[in-house]
Backbone as numpy.savetxt, mean C-alpha at the origin, in Angstrom:
# Nx Ny Nz CAx CAy CAz Cx Cy Cz
-14.88 -20.81 -2.54 -16.27 -19.88 -2.59 -15.45 -18.39 -2.84
-15.58 -17.44 -3.04 -15.04 -16.02 -3.57 -15.98 -15.31 -2.80
-15.15 -13.92 -2.58 -16.16 -12.94 -1.94 -15.48 -11.77 -2.65
-16.79 -11.10 -3.03 -16.26 -9.56 -4.12 -17.07 -8.56 -2.76
-16.21 -8.01 -2.46 -16.11 -6.72 -1.28 -16.28 -5.43 -2.19
-17.42 -4.89 -1.73 -17.87 -3.57 -2.44 -17.91 -2.42 -1.26
-16.94 -1.71 -1.54 -16.52 -0.66 -0.78 -16.83 0.76 -1.14
-17.59 1.54 -0.60 -17.62 2.79 -1.19 -16.92 3.99 -0.48
-16.38 4.75 -1.07 -15.53 5.99 -0.45 -16.34 6.86 0.23
-17.74 7.10 0.11 -18.50 7.91 0.49 -20.11 7.08 1.17
-20.28 6.95 0.01 -22.06 6.11 0.58 -22.05 5.14 -0.46
-22.47 3.78 0.23 -23.01 2.58 -0.84 -24.46 2.31 -0.33
-25.06 2.52 -1.81 -26.68 2.43 -1.79 -27.00 0.97 -2.14
-28.27 0.78 -1.93 -28.83 -0.65 -2.30 -29.01 -0.67 -4.08
-28.96 -0.07 -4.81 -29.02 0.54 -6.17 -27.69 0.00 -6.85
-26.79 0.55 -5.79 -25.39 0.30 -6.49 -24.94 -1.24 -6.09
-25.19 -1.89 -4.93 -24.87 -3.15 -4.83 -25.90 -3.92 -5.88
-27.31 -3.96 -6.07 -27.78 -4.52 -6.90 -27.14 -4.54 -8.50
-26.75 -3.31 -8.60 -26.34 -3.13 -10.17 -25.17 -4.07 -10.44
-24.15 -4.11 -9.39 -22.81 -4.75 -9.17 -23.19 -6.25 -9.31
-24.11 -6.49 -8.32 -24.75 -8.19 -8.12 -25.31 -8.66 -9.63
-25.74 -7.74 -10.57 -26.55 -8.01 -11.87 -24.96 -8.24 -12.73
-23.94 -7.53 -12.60 -22.75 -7.55 -13.30 -22.03 -8.70 -13.23
-22.04 -9.37 -12.05 -21.30 -10.57 -11.04 -22.24 -11.62 -11.76
-23.45 -11.75 -11.96 -24.05 -12.74 -12.63 -23.93 -12.79 -14.10
-24.11 -11.79 -14.58 -23.57 -11.83 -16.15 -22.32 -12.01 -16.24
-21.22 -12.45 -15.14 -20.10 -12.98 -15.84 -20.31 -14.52 -15.52
-21.41 -15.23 -15.47 -21.51 -16.42 -15.39 -21.04 -17.19 -13.83
-21.22 -15.76 -13.06 -20.90 -16.36 -11.36 -22.31 -17.00 -10.56
-22.42 -17.42 -9.89 -23.38 -17.82 -8.80 -23.49 -17.20 -7.53
-24.18 -16.09 -7.30 -24.28 -15.53 -5.96 -24.98 -16.43 -4.89
-23.95 -16.62 -3.98 -24.38 -17.60 -2.97 -25.12 -17.01 -1.70
-24.65 -16.04 -1.51 -25.00 -14.93 -0.32 -24.67 -13.38 -0.39
-25.41 -12.78 0.23 -25.15 -11.14 0.07 -25.24 -10.86 1.82
-24.17 -10.00 2.10 -24.21 -9.66 3.41 -23.62 -8.18 3.67
-24.30 -7.18 4.34 -23.87 -5.95 4.70 -22.86 -6.23 5.69
-21.60 -5.67 5.43 -20.66 -5.92 6.39 -20.80 -4.59 7.40
-20.92 -3.26 6.64 -20.92 -2.07 7.26 -22.11 -1.59 6.39
-23.49 -1.05 6.90 -24.49 -0.62 6.33 -24.07 0.79 5.53
-24.26 1.11 4.64 -24.07 2.43 3.87 -22.39 2.20 3.15
-21.60 1.36 3.71 -20.30 1.66 3.26 -19.92 0.42 2.77
-19.99 -0.89 3.15 -19.06 -2.04 2.81 -20.55 -3.29 2.87
-20.40 -3.93 1.55 -21.19 -5.23 1.33 -20.49 -6.10 0.94
-20.60 -7.36 0.95 -19.88 -8.67 0.49 -20.77 -9.61 -0.27
-20.38 -9.65 -1.57 -21.08 -10.57 -2.51 -20.37 -11.68 -2.39
-20.87 -13.12 -1.79 -19.85 -14.48 -1.80 -20.89 -15.19 -3.12
-19.65 -15.56 -3.96 -20.10 -16.45 -5.03 -19.33 -17.49 -5.37
-19.58 -18.34 -6.21 -18.85 -19.44 -7.16 -18.85 -18.87 -8.64
-17.59 -19.16 -9.23 -17.22 -18.76 -10.41 -16.06 -18.40 -10.65
-15.58 -17.64 -11.87 -14.23 -17.49 -12.28 -14.17 -16.15 -11.67
-13.28 -15.70 -10.68 -12.72 -14.61 -10.03 -12.41 -13.74 -10.88
-11.52 -13.77 -11.63 -11.00 -12.96 -12.55 -12.05 -12.52 -13.38
-13.01 -13.21 -13.92 -13.96 -12.55 -14.56 -14.93 -11.91 -13.71
-15.34 -11.93 -12.74 -15.69 -11.09 -11.83 -14.95 -9.88 -11.64
-14.10 -9.85 -11.24 -13.23 -8.84 -10.98 -13.06 -7.93 -12.09
-12.75 -8.46 -13.33 -12.94 -7.64 -14.43 -14.36 -6.99 -14.86
-15.37 -7.67 -14.59 -16.57 -7.10 -14.55 -17.09 -5.99 -13.27
-16.61 -5.85 -12.25 -16.99 -5.35 -11.10 -15.99 -4.11 -10.95
-14.86 -4.07 -11.29 -13.75 -2.89 -10.99 -14.06 -1.98 -12.16
-14.37 -0.79 -11.17 -14.56 0.72 -12.00 -15.66 0.57 -12.50
-16.45 -0.10 -12.29 -18.06 -0.22 -12.93 -19.10 0.89 -12.28
-18.59 1.16 -11.33 -19.50 2.44 -10.52 -18.66 3.46 -9.64
-18.46 4.71 -10.28 -17.61 5.55 -9.46 -17.90 5.49 -8.05
-16.61 5.67 -7.42 -16.54 5.86 -6.03 -16.65 4.42 -4.79
-16.76 3.39 -6.03 -16.83 2.10 -5.40 -15.42 1.42 -5.61
-15.15 0.67 -4.76 -13.58 -0.04 -4.78 -14.25 -1.51 -4.60
-13.91 -2.50 -5.46 -14.38 -3.68 -5.32 -12.91 -4.68 -5.25
-12.77 -5.35 -4.30 -11.95 -6.52 -4.12 -12.32 -8.00 -4.06
-11.71 -8.91 -4.88 -12.19 -9.99 -5.12 -11.17 -11.05 -4.65
-11.43 -11.74 -3.79 -10.51 -12.78 -3.15 -11.37 -13.99 -2.75
-10.39 -15.17 -2.14 -10.79 -16.51 -1.75 -11.39 -15.86 -0.55
-12.58 -16.59 0.00 -13.23 -16.05 1.24 -12.49 -16.67 2.53
-12.10 -17.97 2.36 -11.31 -18.50 3.33 -10.04 -17.78 3.40
-9.55 -16.65 2.49 -8.08 -16.33 3.04 -8.25 -14.82 3.15
-9.40 -14.20 3.50 -9.40 -12.89 3.63 -8.60 -12.23 4.81
-8.58 -13.04 6.00 -7.79 -12.48 7.04 -6.56 -12.54 7.26
-5.67 -11.85 6.31 -4.11 -12.03 6.26 -3.48 -11.73 7.58
-2.37 -12.53 7.94 -1.60 -12.18 9.09 -0.54 -11.37 8.76
0.13 -11.09 7.68 1.18 -10.51 7.88 1.09 -8.99 6.65
1.10 -7.98 7.40 1.06 -6.87 6.11 2.52 -6.31 6.00
2.94 -5.88 4.77 4.15 -5.55 4.52 3.79 -4.27 3.73
4.07 -2.91 3.97 3.77 -1.96 3.11 4.71 -1.19 2.77
4.54 -0.11 1.49 5.37 0.59 1.34 5.17 1.90 1.94
6.08 3.08 2.19 5.88 4.02 2.71 5.22 5.27 2.13
6.03 6.00 1.28 5.95 7.17 0.45 4.74 6.93 -0.34
3.95 7.86 -0.47 2.57 7.82 -1.03 1.90 6.68 -0.83
1.89 6.16 0.36 1.09 4.90 0.56 0.90 4.92 2.23
1.72 4.93 3.11 1.76 5.21 4.58 1.55 6.32 4.84
2.28 7.36 4.11 2.38 8.72 4.19 2.04 9.47 2.75
1.65 10.32 2.96 0.87 11.35 1.99 1.77 12.01 1.01
2.96 11.87 1.44 4.09 12.77 0.29 5.08 11.51 0.03
6.03 12.06 -0.93 7.42 11.36 -1.25 8.52 12.19 -0.26
8.96 11.51 0.60 10.03 12.34 1.36 11.28 12.89 0.37
11.80 12.48 -0.46 12.94 12.76 -1.03 12.51 14.19 -2.16
11.42 14.16 -2.65 10.85 15.51 -3.11 10.56 16.65 -2.05
9.90 16.22 -0.79 9.69 17.40 -0.23 11.29 17.96 0.35
12.32 17.09 0.53 13.60 17.30 1.11 14.31 18.22 0.01
14.11 17.62 -1.50 14.56 18.80 -2.47 13.82 19.71 -2.37
12.60 20.26 -2.09 12.13 21.42 -2.05 12.90 22.43 -1.03
13.54 22.17 0.00 14.25 22.61 0.98 15.45 23.55 0.30
16.02 22.15 -0.54 17.12 22.75 -1.74 16.82 23.30 -2.83
15.49 23.87 -3.02 14.94 24.64 -4.12 15.16 23.48 -5.42
15.12 22.43 -5.30 15.16 21.80 -6.67 14.25 20.74 -6.72
12.89 21.02 -6.21 11.71 19.82 -6.06 11.18 19.73 -7.44
10.94 20.64 -8.36 10.42 20.15 -9.81 11.50 19.18 -10.27
12.87 19.44 -10.53 14.11 18.61 -11.00 13.71 17.10 -10.28
13.94 17.07 -8.68 13.52 15.68 -8.02 12.20 15.11 -8.68
11.36 15.59 -8.43 9.97 14.90 -8.49 9.34 14.34 -9.66
10.39 14.96 -10.85 10.06 14.57 -12.28 10.75 13.08 -12.47
11.85 12.78 -11.54 12.77 11.81 -11.56 11.82 10.61 -10.94
11.31 11.26 -9.55 10.68 10.33 -8.73 9.47 9.81 -9.47
8.63 10.67 -10.19 7.44 9.94 -10.75 8.14 8.72 -11.91
8.80 9.04 -12.71 9.18 8.67 -13.26 9.65 6.91 -13.25
10.60 6.82 -11.89 10.89 5.98 -11.29 9.69 5.20 -10.85
8.86 5.89 -10.17 7.54 5.07 -9.74 6.67 4.42 -10.35
6.62 5.02 -12.08 6.43 4.44 -13.12 6.95 3.80 -13.52
7.81 3.04 -13.26 8.51 2.00 -13.84 9.51 2.28 -15.02
9.76 3.69 -15.21 10.30 4.33 -16.66 11.82 4.40 -16.45
12.28 4.23 -15.11 14.06 4.10 -14.87 14.15 3.28 -13.61
15.41 2.95 -13.78 15.85 2.04 -12.72 15.77 2.61 -11.28
15.27 1.97 -10.40 15.22 2.69 -9.43 16.12 3.04 -8.63
17.08 1.99 -8.40 18.43 1.70 -7.70 19.12 3.49 -8.27
19.17 3.48 -9.51 19.76 4.50 -10.07 19.33 5.73 -10.05
18.19 5.78 -10.33 17.51 7.05 -9.79 17.83 7.48 -8.72
17.44 6.41 -7.60 17.73 7.08 -6.32 19.07 7.69 -5.82
19.99 7.06 -6.44 21.49 7.53 -6.15 21.56 8.76 -7.01
20.97 8.91 -8.24 21.16 10.27 -8.71 20.64 11.45 -7.97
19.58 11.10 -7.22 18.41 12.06 -7.01 19.11 12.74 -5.27
19.41 11.49 -4.71 20.26 11.66 -3.44 21.62 12.90 -3.94
22.07 12.46 -4.79 23.64 12.98 -5.06 23.21 14.82 -5.05
22.03 14.85 -5.67 21.73 16.07 -5.68 21.28 17.18 -4.39
21.29 16.28 -3.60 21.14 16.88 -2.28 22.07 17.11 -1.18
23.13 16.78 -1.79 24.68 16.72 -1.26 24.59 18.30 -0.79
24.94 18.69 0.41 25.76 20.19 1.30 24.16 20.41 1.78
22.91 19.87 1.70 21.78 20.20 2.38 22.09 20.01 3.91
21.72 20.63 4.78 21.63 20.64 6.41 21.37 19.49 7.10
21.67 18.77 7.77 21.21 17.51 8.23 20.12 17.93 9.11
19.77 18.86 9.68 18.90 19.47 10.52 17.55 19.73 9.55
17.81 19.56 8.25 16.38 19.97 7.22 15.39 18.57 7.28
16.36 17.43 7.58 15.77 16.15 7.80 14.44 16.09 8.97
14.65 16.80 10.03 13.82 16.80 11.22 12.78 17.95 10.64
13.15 19.25 10.34 12.34 20.22 9.94 10.95 19.41 8.77
11.54 18.59 7.98 10.74 18.17 6.77 10.00 17.08 7.58
10.33 16.37 8.46 9.30 15.48 9.11 8.29 16.16 9.70
8.55 17.47 10.72 7.66 17.66 11.36 6.63 19.07 10.26
6.94 19.52 9.19 6.02 20.26 8.31 5.57 19.40 7.30
6.43 18.01 6.97 5.58 17.68 5.62 5.10 16.51 5.77
5.73 15.84 6.51 5.31 14.05 6.61 3.83 14.14 7.54
2.78 13.41 6.43 1.33 13.32 7.40 1.08 11.80 6.84
0.58 10.89 8.00 0.29 10.05 7.94 -1.37 9.63 7.20
-0.72 8.77 6.00 -2.24 8.50 5.09 -3.68 8.10 6.05
-4.49 8.74 5.63 -5.98 8.60 6.48 -6.11 6.96 6.33
-6.35 5.89 7.33 -6.54 4.95 7.68 -5.25 4.14 7.90
-4.22 4.57 7.89 -2.93 3.97 7.92 -2.87 3.24 9.47
-3.20 4.04 10.25 -2.98 3.71 11.71 -3.87 2.49 11.99
-4.96 2.92 11.72 -6.21 1.79 11.86 -5.97 0.41 11.03
-5.43 0.41 10.19 -5.19 -1.00 9.04 -4.22 -1.63 9.94
-3.06 -0.87 10.25 -2.06 -1.85 10.88 -2.21 -2.09 12.07
-2.70 -1.64 12.96 -3.06 -1.79 14.23 -4.15 -2.82 14.60
-5.04 -2.49 13.63 -6.04 -3.65 13.62 -5.70 -5.23 13.56
-4.71 -5.32 12.19 -4.25 -6.36 12.02 -3.19 -6.87 12.93
-2.63 -5.98 13.86 -1.82 -6.67 14.77 -2.68 -7.14 16.04
-3.57 -6.20 16.43 -4.36 -6.50 17.44 -5.23 -8.13 17.20
-5.59 -8.52 15.74 -5.79 -9.95 15.97 -4.89 -10.85 15.44
-3.57 -10.79 16.04 -2.57 -11.29 15.82 -1.32 -11.41 14.54
-1.18 -10.29 14.06 -0.72 -10.25 12.72 0.63 -9.38 13.00
1.25 -9.35 12.21 2.73 -8.97 12.23 2.80 -7.65 11.41
3.57 -6.26 11.19 3.26 -5.52 10.48 4.94 -5.05 9.98
5.19 -4.78 8.95 6.71 -4.71 8.50 6.37 -3.15 7.48
7.08 -2.40 7.63 7.19 -1.07 6.84 8.46 -1.44 6.06
8.38 -1.35 4.75 9.53 -1.65 4.01 9.71 -0.53 2.71
10.62 0.44 3.00 10.79 1.74 2.35 11.88 1.79 1.29
11.82 2.25 0.09 12.77 2.64 -0.68 13.23 3.77 -0.22
12.48 4.43 0.71 12.75 6.28 1.15 14.14 5.58 2.31
13.86 6.65 3.09 15.28 6.44 4.24 14.71 6.60 5.77
15.32 5.95 6.28 15.15 5.42 7.77 14.81 6.73 8.65
15.69 7.84 8.46 15.34 8.98 9.22 13.92 9.38 9.38
13.18 9.12 7.87 11.72 9.26 8.02 11.20 7.84 8.30
11.40 6.80 7.84 10.73 5.70 8.00 10.50 4.99 9.42
11.69 5.32 10.49 11.63 5.09 11.87 10.65 5.78 12.43
10.55 6.79 12.49 9.32 7.59 13.10 8.09 7.16 12.72
7.76 7.42 11.47 6.41 6.87 10.89 6.17 5.56 11.02
7.12 4.69 10.99 6.80 3.34 11.35 6.31 3.17 13.07
7.02 3.93 13.96 6.85 3.95 15.27 5.28 4.55 15.67
4.88 5.66 14.87 3.72 6.38 15.17 2.57 5.47 14.53
2.60 4.70 13.35 1.52 4.20 12.92 1.33 2.91 13.77
2.33 1.90 14.09 2.25 1.02 14.86 3.01 -0.31 14.25
4.04 0.10 13.35 4.42 -1.17 12.81 5.69 -2.03 13.78
5.66 -3.44 13.43 6.50 -4.01 14.35 8.10 -3.73 13.79
8.53 -3.41 12.55 9.73 -3.59 12.24 9.50 -2.46 11.21
10.87 -1.76 10.66 11.15 -1.15 9.57 12.33 -1.23 8.91
12.12 -1.41 7.56 13.27 -1.74 6.58 13.21 -0.47 5.75
14.39 0.28 5.74 14.66 1.51 4.75 16.20 1.60 4.06
16.45 2.73 3.64 17.45 3.21 3.04 18.05 4.32 4.31
19.73 4.19 4.45 20.39 5.49 4.92 21.18 6.15 3.97
20.70 7.53 4.59 21.22 8.48 4.01 22.57 9.06 4.50
23.70 9.18 3.69 25.04 9.48 4.20 25.01 10.91 4.83
25.70 11.04 5.86 25.82 12.55 6.70 27.38 12.55 7.07
27.72 13.95 6.99 28.97 14.09 7.14 29.10 15.71 7.66
29.86 15.79 8.70 30.04 17.15 9.41 28.46 17.94 9.45
27.15 17.36 9.50 26.33 18.25 9.70 25.76 18.09 8.46
25.85 17.64 7.42 25.44 17.94 6.06 25.21 16.51 5.29
24.15 16.28 4.41 23.88 15.21 3.69 25.25 15.27 2.64
26.03 14.22 2.62 26.72 14.10 1.56 26.62 13.70 0.25
25.67 13.65 0.23 25.29 13.09 -1.42 25.39 11.63 -1.87
25.33 10.55 -0.87 25.41 9.20 -0.72 24.00 8.28 -0.31
23.78 7.41 -0.58 22.81 6.54 0.14 23.76 4.97 0.36
23.69 4.73 1.65 23.98 3.21 1.79 23.82 2.18 0.97
24.63 1.44 0.59 24.51 0.21 -0.26 24.37 -0.90 0.64
24.02 -2.11 0.47 23.05 -1.84 -0.88 21.45 -1.49 -0.50
21.19 -0.71 -1.64 20.08 -0.02 -1.70 18.50 -0.98 -1.34
17.56 -0.45 -0.70 16.52 -0.95 -0.23 15.70 -0.80 -1.72
15.44 -1.85 -2.28 14.67 -1.40 -3.54 13.92 -3.04 -3.67
13.46 -2.98 -4.88 12.31 -3.86 -5.30 12.57 -5.30 -4.87
13.56 -5.83 -4.97 14.24 -7.24 -4.71 14.35 -7.47 -3.26
14.46 -6.24 -2.57 14.52 -6.23 -0.93 13.26 -6.50 -0.37
12.35 -5.75 -0.96 10.85 -5.75 -0.55 10.19 -7.04 -0.51
10.59 -7.42 -1.71 10.01 -9.15 -1.95 10.54 -9.97 -1.04
12.08 -10.18 -0.72 12.49 -11.10 -0.15 12.09 -10.37 1.40
11.97 -9.41 1.83 11.41 -9.25 3.28 10.07 -10.07 3.48
9.02 -9.78 2.38 7.98 -10.51 2.79 8.07 -11.72 2.87
8.80 -12.64 1.94 9.13 -14.02 1.90 9.61 -14.72 3.21
10.88 -14.17 3.50 11.31 -14.24 4.87 10.58 -14.09 6.15
9.75 -12.98 5.96 8.77 -12.99 7.24 7.93 -14.12 7.35
7.48 -14.49 6.07 6.62 -15.33 6.37 7.05 -16.83 6.58
8.44 -16.97 6.09 9.41 -18.33 6.52 9.44 -18.45 8.09
9.60 -17.23 8.70 10.02 -16.93 9.88 8.88 -17.67 10.77
7.73 -17.11 10.39 6.53 -17.52 10.92 5.95 -19.05 10.60
6.37 -19.72 9.66 5.47 -20.55 9.38 4.18 -20.53 8.48
4.32 -19.23 7.95 3.14 -18.71 7.50 3.11 -19.02 5.64
2.04 -19.25 5.26 2.23 -19.23 3.66 1.80 -18.04 2.77
2.16 -17.95 1.68 1.83 -16.55 0.75 0.56 -16.23 0.98
-0.48 -16.96 1.13 -1.82 -16.66 1.27 -2.06 -15.66 2.56
-0.82 -15.87 3.58 -1.50 -14.88 4.76 -0.85 -13.65 4.55
-0.07 -13.39 3.49 0.52 -11.91 3.10 -0.53 -11.14 2.74
-0.43 -9.68 3.14 -1.30 -8.54 2.33 0.13 -7.72 1.95
0.21 -7.09 1.07 1.38 -6.08 0.74 0.32 -5.18 -0.04
0.88 -3.80 0.43 0.23 -2.49 -0.07 1.50 -1.73 -0.82
1.33 -0.99 -1.86 1.98 -0.19 -2.39 1.65 0.59 -3.64
2.25 1.80 -4.04 1.72 2.25 -5.03 2.70 2.62 -6.25
4.29 2.15 -6.17 5.18 2.27 -7.46 5.50 1.10 -7.77
6.38 1.13 -9.07 6.65 0.06 -9.77 7.53 -0.60 -8.96
8.38 -0.12 -8.10 9.39 -0.98 -7.08 8.76 -1.47 -6.02
7.36 -1.76 -5.86 6.57 -2.51 -5.14 5.83 -3.24 -5.78
6.00 -3.65 -7.04 5.12 -4.99 -7.93 5.86 -6.35 -7.29
7.38 -6.36 -7.04 7.57 -7.92 -6.77 6.78 -8.40 -5.40
6.84 -7.58 -4.39 6.22 -7.65 -3.18 4.51 -8.02 -2.95
4.15 -7.13 -4.12 2.86 -7.15 -4.30 2.12 -8.49 -5.20
3.41 -8.78 -6.00 2.82 -10.33 -6.81 3.05 -11.44 -5.92
4.05 -11.34 -4.75 4.44 -12.25 -3.99 3.42 -12.51 -3.03
2.62 -11.74 -2.65 1.39 -11.76 -1.61 0.35 -12.09 -1.91
-0.24 -12.97 -1.09 -1.72 -13.66 -1.49 -2.70 -12.65 -1.78
-2.62 -11.22 -1.34 -3.59 -10.07 -1.50 -2.42 -8.97 -2.09
-2.16 -8.75 -2.91 -1.12 -7.36 -3.68 -2.25 -6.43 -3.69
-1.99 -5.03 -2.97 -3.04 -4.28 -2.91 -2.20 -3.04 -3.62
-2.72 -2.46 -4.98 -2.57 -1.26 -5.30 -2.95 -0.19 -4.92
-2.34 0.53 -4.16 -2.99 1.81 -3.30 -2.90 3.24 -4.29
-4.18 3.80 -4.82 -3.94 4.60 -5.34 -2.60 5.01 -6.17
-2.45 3.87 -7.08 -1.13 3.50 -7.86 -0.80 3.92 -9.10
0.14 3.62 -9.33 0.62 4.10 -10.78 0.35 2.90 -11.48
-0.17 3.10 -12.97 -0.73 2.17 -13.73 -0.29 0.88 -13.93
1.51 0.45 -13.86 1.81 -0.35 -14.01 1.72 -1.26 -12.74
1.96 -0.61 -11.47 1.52 -1.47 -10.12 -0.02 -1.73 -10.17
-0.76 -0.66 -10.79 -2.26 -1.42 -10.75 -2.61 -2.47 -11.45
-1.87 -2.53 -12.70 -1.82 -3.93 -13.66 -1.41 -5.21 -12.86
-0.50 -5.02 -12.22 0.06 -5.87 -11.41 -0.66 -6.61 -10.27
-1.36 -5.68 -9.84 -2.21 -6.38 -8.65 -2.84 -7.06 -8.51
-3.51 -7.92 -7.70 -4.70 -8.43 -7.49 -5.69 -7.84 -6.88
-5.60 -6.47 -6.49 -6.50 -5.93 -6.11 -6.05 -4.36 -6.04
-7.16 -3.33 -6.01 -6.65 -2.35 -5.99 -7.60 -1.19 -5.55
-7.01 -0.13 -4.71 -8.09 0.74 -3.85 -7.91 2.22 -4.57
-8.64 2.60 -5.28 -8.65 3.94 -6.24 -9.39 4.83 -5.58
-10.41 4.64 -4.65 -11.31 5.64 -4.08 -10.96 5.97 -2.61
-11.34 5.01 -2.10 -11.30 5.10 -0.45 -9.81 5.16 -0.11
-9.88 4.95 1.62 -8.51 5.53 2.21 -8.04 3.88 2.49
-6.99 3.93 3.30 -6.49 2.36 3.80 -7.45 1.78 4.60
-8.67 2.14 5.41 -9.31 1.58 5.86 -10.58 0.60 4.78
-10.26 0.58 3.61 -10.81 0.09 2.79 -10.45 -1.61 2.75
-9.22 -1.60 2.87 -8.43 -2.86 3.25 -9.19 -3.59 4.38
-9.66 -3.23 5.42 -10.14 -3.76 6.38 -11.57 -4.29 5.93
-12.36 -3.52 5.77 -13.37 -4.16 5.19 -13.29 -5.53 4.37
-12.37 -5.18 3.43 -11.83 -6.27 2.15 -11.42 -7.50 3.07
-10.77 -7.65 4.27 -10.65 -8.40 5.16 -11.71 -8.77 5.79
-12.95 -8.51 6.06 -14.06 -8.82 6.66 -14.23 -8.11 7.95
-13.43 -7.02 8.47 -13.52 -6.49 9.58 -14.27 -5.25 9.44
-15.91 -5.31 10.42 -16.33 -4.29 10.31 -16.00 -3.79 11.87
-16.52 -2.12 11.61 -15.87 -1.23 12.00 -15.66 -1.45 13.58
-16.28 -2.27 14.47 -16.76 -2.48 15.43 -15.56 -3.31 15.69
-14.79 -3.86 15.23 -13.54 -4.74 15.45 -12.51 -4.30 14.88
-12.36 -2.79 14.56 -11.11 -2.19 14.15 -10.31 -1.56 15.72
-9.24 -1.53 15.54 -8.44 -0.60 16.61 -7.66 0.42 16.36
-7.81 1.16 17.04 -7.41 2.68 17.29 -5.85 2.85 17.41
């Protein structure tokens, strides 16, 4: 049995649910049960049939409604591994650092291309960091305080999974000076990120090798599962950029969160409308079971 979770960013009405149920049936699937998980917000359609065909029929069919299709028995994932920039926080930290150096447009263009998968991530990171050489180290704390905002729903998502016996890892192609405090604030068990080179109170234009990139993200997921004796179906991976694709593909549920096109195409699920609590509804958690 599969479940198609219908989750609205604003409000989900009966007409929308019926319209999506009709599209599901038209995809040669049999609806076994329909259940409101949260009145006006989230509804589950349990069905038998081709999950891929149902996903194709329902995703994007109604504006403002996210649809996540998965095996019903596997909904409650025990490991969450998440990207940071533009996923668990609302900004790209390297772009914000560049703003303090007066070169944000130049850096941001490269960041966007790297996240779209048009550039090699590691080389793009080295080249961007080199342009920050000479920036005072104190700007990092200033940027953290002034620019870094936790993504809506991030704390609730991570803390709910942990409250129900799960484990949470933040793995970022960004920097420890941001990821460590962000991870602590949200409630992650572990943080993996890159280290910026600093000399005499200034950034020295380097990043410590080896760089945390796509391969590291995937390996972190697989090793965390192996350490706990869990299977890939126990893993939830969330990200937005091309360097998140390997971990998204390795997870039982790989979620592209307001993601770049290449990432969205590679993921088994996507959130394009709601915040990160959308994933909790897809996991079968009503609001009453969320952790603050």
